[in-house]
Coordinates of C-alpha atoms and ligand atoms in Angstrom, one line a residue:
M1 CA 19.3 -34.1 -8.1
K2 CA 15.6 -33.4 -7.6
K3 CA 14.7 -30.1 -9.1
I4 CA 12.7 -27.6 -6.9
I5 CA 10.6 -24.3 -7.4
I6 CA 12.2 -21.3 -5.8
A7 CA 9.7 -18.3 -5.4
I8 CA 11.1 -14.9 -4.5
D9 CA 8.9 -12.0 -3.5
G10 CA 9.3 -8.6 -2.0
H11 CA 8.8 -4.9 -2.5
S12 CA 10.0 -2.9 -5.5
A13 CA 13.7 -2.5 -6.1
C14 CA 14.9 -4.6 -3.2
G15 CA 17.2 -6.8 -5.5
K16 CA 14.9 -9.6 -6.1
S17 CA 15.7 -10.0 -9.8
T18 CA 19.5 -9.7 -9.3
L19 CA 19.3 -12.4 -6.7
A20 CA 16.9 -14.7 -8.6
K21 CA 19.2 -14.4 -11.7
K22 CA 22.2 -15.5 -9.9
L23 CA 20.4 -18.4 -8.1
A24 CA 19.2 -19.7 -11.4
K25 CA 22.7 -19.4 -12.9
E26 CA 24.1 -21.2 -9.8
M27 CA 21.5 -23.9 -9.9
K28 CA 21.3 -24.1 -13.8
Y29 CA 17.5 -23.4 -13.4
V30 CA 15.3 -21.4 -15.5
Y31 CA 14.8 -17.8 -14.4
I32 CA 11.6 -15.9 -14.9
D33 CA 11.0 -12.4 -14.2
S34 CA 7.2 -12.1 -13.7
G35 CA 7.5 -8.3 -13.4
A36 CA 8.6 -8.1 -16.9
M37 CA 5.2 -9.6 -18.0
Y38 CA 3.3 -6.9 -16.1
R39 CA 5.7 -4.3 -17.6
A40 CA 5.2 -5.8 -21.1
V41 CA 1.3 -5.6 -20.8
T42 CA 1.7 -1.9 -19.5
L43 CA 3.9 -1.1 -22.5
F44 CA 1.2 -2.5 -24.8
A45 CA -1.5 -0.5 -23.1
I46 CA 0.9 2.6 -23.5
Q47 CA 1.5 2.1 -27.2
N48 CA -2.3 1.9 -27.8
N49 CA -2.9 5.1 -25.8
W50 CA -5.0 3.4 -23.2
V51 CA -3.1 4.7 -20.2
S52 CA -3.7 8.2 -18.8
D53 CA -0.8 10.7 -18.9
D54 CA -0.2 10.4 -15.1
G55 CA -0.2 6.7 -15.4
Q56 CA -2.9 6.3 -12.8
S57 CA -5.5 4.7 -14.9
V58 CA -6.0 2.5 -17.8
D59 CA -8.7 1.9 -20.3
E60 CA -9.7 -1.4 -18.8
N61 CA -12.3 -2.6 -21.4
E62 CA -9.9 -2.0 -24.3
L63 CA -7.0 -3.7 -22.6
I64 CA -9.1 -6.7 -21.4
N65 CA -10.6 -7.2 -24.9
A66 CA -7.1 -7.1 -26.4
L67 CA -5.5 -9.5 -23.9
D68 CA -5.5 -12.5 -26.3
S69 CA -3.4 -10.5 -28.8
I70 CA -0.6 -10.1 -26.2
N71 CA 2.0 -12.5 -26.7
I72 CA 5.0 -12.3 -24.3
S73 CA 8.1 -14.6 -24.5
F74 CA 11.7 -14.5 -23.2
N75 CA 14.8 -15.2 -25.4
Y76 CA 18.4 -15.6 -24.4
N77 CA 20.6 -12.7 -25.5
S78 CA 24.2 -14.0 -26.2
K79 CA 25.6 -10.5 -26.2
S80 CA 24.5 -9.5 -22.7
G81 CA 24.3 -13.2 -21.4
K82 CA 20.7 -12.3 -20.1
S83 CA 17.2 -13.2 -21.2
D84 CA 15.4 -10.4 -23.0
T85 CA 11.6 -9.8 -23.0
F86 CA 9.6 -9.9 -26.2
L87 CA 6.3 -8.5 -26.9
N88 CA 4.6 -10.0 -30.0
G89 CA 8.1 -10.8 -31.4
V90 CA 9.5 -7.4 -30.7
N91 CA 12.4 -7.1 -28.0
I92 CA 11.2 -4.6 -25.5
E93 CA 13.7 -5.4 -22.6
D94 CA 15.0 -1.8 -22.4
E95 CA 11.8 0.0 -22.9
I96 CA 9.9 -1.8 -20.2
R97 CA 12.5 -0.6 -17.6
T98 CA 11.9 3.2 -18.2
M99 CA 10.2 5.3 -15.6
K100 CA 7.2 5.8 -18.1
V101 CA 6.4 2.1 -17.7
A102 CA 7.1 2.0 -13.9
K103 CA 4.7 4.8 -13.4
S104 CA 1.9 3.0 -15.1
V105 CA 2.4 -0.6 -14.2
S106 CA 0.6 -0.7 -11.0
A107 CA -2.7 0.4 -12.6
V108 CA -2.4 -2.5 -15.0
A109 CA -1.0 -5.0 -12.6
K110 CA -4.2 -4.6 -10.4
L111 CA -6.6 -5.8 -13.1
K112 CA -8.0 -9.3 -12.3
K113 CA -8.0 -10.5 -16.1
V114 CA -4.4 -9.4 -16.6
R115 CA -3.4 -11.2 -13.5
E116 CA -5.2 -14.4 -14.5
K117 CA -3.6 -14.5 -17.9
L118 CA -0.1 -14.0 -16.5
V119 CA -0.5 -16.3 -13.5
E120 CA -1.6 -19.1 -15.9
F121 CA 1.4 -18.3 -18.1
Q122 CA 3.7 -18.4 -15.0
Q123 CA 2.4 -21.6 -13.7
S124 CA 2.8 -23.3 -17.1
L125 CA 6.6 -22.2 -17.0
G126 CA 6.9 -24.0 -13.6
K127 CA 5.5 -27.3 -14.7
N128 CA 8.9 -29.1 -14.8
K129 CA 10.1 -27.3 -11.7
G130 CA 13.8 -26.3 -11.9
I131 CA 12.8 -22.7 -12.0
V132 CA 13.4 -19.4 -10.0
M133 CA 10.7 -16.9 -10.3
D134 CA 10.5 -13.5 -8.8
G135 CA 7.6 -11.0 -8.3
R136 CA 5.1 -10.0 -5.7
D137 CA 2.6 -13.0 -5.5
I138 CA 4.9 -15.9 -6.4
G139 CA 5.0 -17.6 -3.0
T140 CA 1.3 -16.7 -2.3
V141 CA -0.6 -17.3 -5.6
V142 CA 1.5 -18.4 -8.5
F143 CA 3.3 -21.3 -6.6
P144 CA 1.7 -21.6 -3.0
N145 CA 3.5 -25.0 -2.8
A146 CA 6.8 -23.8 -3.9
D147 CA 9.6 -25.7 -2.3
L148 CA 11.4 -22.6 -1.1
K149 CA 9.9 -19.2 -0.7
I150 CA 12.2 -16.3 -0.1
W151 CA 11.0 -12.8 1.0
V152 CA 13.6 -10.2 0.1
T153 CA 13.7 -6.8 1.8
A154 CA 16.0 -3.7 1.9
N155 CA 15.6 -0.3 3.5
M156 CA 14.1 2.6 1.4
E157 CA 17.2 4.6 0.9
V158 CA 19.3 1.6 -0.3
R159 CA 16.5 0.6 -2.7
T160 CA 16.2 4.2 -4.0
A161 CA 20.0 4.5 -4.6
R162 CA 20.1 1.3 -6.5
R163 CA 17.2 1.9 -8.8
Y164 CA 18.4 5.5 -9.3
K165 CA 21.7 4.3 -10.5
E166 CA 20.1 1.8 -12.9
L167 CA 17.8 4.1 -14.4
I168 CA 20.6 6.8 -14.9
E169 CA 22.8 4.3 -16.5
M170 CA 20.0 3.5 -19.1
G171 CA 19.8 7.1 -19.8
D172 CA 16.6 7.9 -18.1
K173 CA 16.6 11.7 -17.0
I174 CA 15.3 11.5 -13.4
T175 CA 15.8 12.7 -9.9
V176 CA 16.4 10.7 -6.7
D177 CA 13.2 12.1 -5.3
E178 CA 11.1 11.0 -8.3
V179 CA 12.7 7.4 -8.0
R180 CA 11.9 7.3 -4.3
A181 CA 8.2 8.5 -4.8
N182 CA 7.8 5.8 -7.6
I183 CA 9.0 3.1 -5.4
Q184 CA 6.8 4.3 -2.4
S185 CA 3.7 4.6 -4.6
R186 CA 4.3 1.1 -6.2
D187 CA 4.8 -0.3 -2.6
F188 CA 1.5 1.2 -1.6
E189 CA -0.4 0.2 -4.7
D190 CA 1.1 -3.4 -4.9
S191 CA 0.3 -4.0 -1.1
N192 CA -3.1 -2.5 -1.2
R193 CA -4.8 -3.7 -4.3
K194 CA -7.8 -6.1 -4.2
E195 CA -6.3 -8.8 -6.5
S196 CA -3.4 -10.8 -5.1
P197 CA -1.9 -7.9 -3.0
L198 CA 1.8 -8.2 -2.2
K199 CA 2.4 -10.0 1.1
R200 CA 4.9 -12.2 2.7
A201 CA 4.0 -15.9 2.6
D202 CA 3.7 -17.2 6.1
D203 CA 6.3 -19.9 5.3
A204 CA 8.8 -17.7 3.6
K205 CA 12.4 -17.2 4.7
D206 CA 13.6 -13.6 5.1
I207 CA 16.6 -12.0 3.5
D208 CA 17.2 -8.3 4.3
N209 CA 20.0 -7.3 1.9
S210 CA 20.4 -3.6 3.0
Y211 CA 23.9 -4.2 4.2
L212 CA 24.9 -7.2 2.3
T213 CA 26.9 -7.4 -0.8
K214 CA 25.5 -9.2 -3.8
E215 CA 27.7 -12.3 -3.1
Q216 CA 26.6 -12.4 0.6
T217 CA 23.0 -12.2 -0.4
V218 CA 23.4 -15.1 -3.0
Q219 CA 25.3 -17.1 -0.2
S220 CA 22.4 -16.6 2.2
A221 CA 20.0 -17.8 -0.3
M222 CA 22.2 -20.8 -1.4
D223 CA 22.3 -21.9 2.3
L224 CA 18.5 -22.0 2.2
I225 CA 18.5 -23.8 -1.0
N226 CA 20.9 -26.4 0.1
A227 CA 19.2 -26.9 3.3
K228 CA 15.8 -27.5 1.3
I229 CA 17.4 -29.9 -1.1
L230 CA 18.9 -31.9 1.7
E231 CA 15.6 -32.0 3.5
N232 CA 13.8 -33.5 0.4
Ligands
DC1 O1 9.4 -6.5 -10.2 P1 9.1 -5.3 -11.0 O2 9.4 -4.1 -10.4 O3 9.8 -5.3 -12.5 O4 7.5 -5.3 -11.2 C1 6.8 -4.4 -12.0 C2 5.4 -4.1 -11.3 O5 4.6 -5.4 -11.7 C3 5.4 -4.0 -9.8 O6 5.3 -2.7 -9.5 C4 3.9 -4.9 -9.5 C5 3.8 -5.7 -10.7 N1 4.0 -7.1 -10.4 C6 2.9 -7.8 -9.7 O7 1.9 -7.2 -9.4 N2 3.0 -9.2 -9.6 C7 4.2 -9.8 -9.9 N3 4.3 -11.2 -9.7 C8 5.3 -9.0 -10.4 C9 5.1 -7.8 -10.7

């Protein structure tokens, strides 16, 4: 069967990664979490003390000069059955999910040179198709010719509750208000930055999963995939 590229975009914490992972499993495709790459570069900047305490600004010159020394990779973890993110050979999967990284990632993700490096890497991973990638600019910049583009949405309270649960389970000490504020601020930063702002591709198909179970969400996407494959 012909392999396709599936691009999944949407605001923070609306279930893109959960959906993308399930679709990749179902289709036996590669899953790539592009947000993990921006988080990895952010962690690198934090480790080098190039990020301000409030996470709002980053020492751009230092980070850009060091970009070539950042190597990001993904490796399958047989224990969790998922793929983990590595930064220069070190497993950073848990560390990049913390609020500390979430608070600083928008300042890093808006940098043109960072985006250029990561977009090139993302495009190289899609060369052989058979890939599901989720992020903010996958259908608009990374794969503007993707066979299927899905725009995922969910309402703010649902998104906040889901992300809060994830963070608490990971041991982050945080309040619901902090989580909501972080999601709102990332939505704003991601949508209003100069370089590849988050926006729905004109030819994307919408899935609002506010009131859908995970299974129903996957089914809606599988219907879109099957229709697309039949079309080709
Ligand atoms: O998907 P996520 O929440 O893990 O992404 C973390 C941040 O990375 C998000 O706030 C914006 C940025 N990002 C981006 O700018 N472009 C992408 N393709 C993916 C993520």
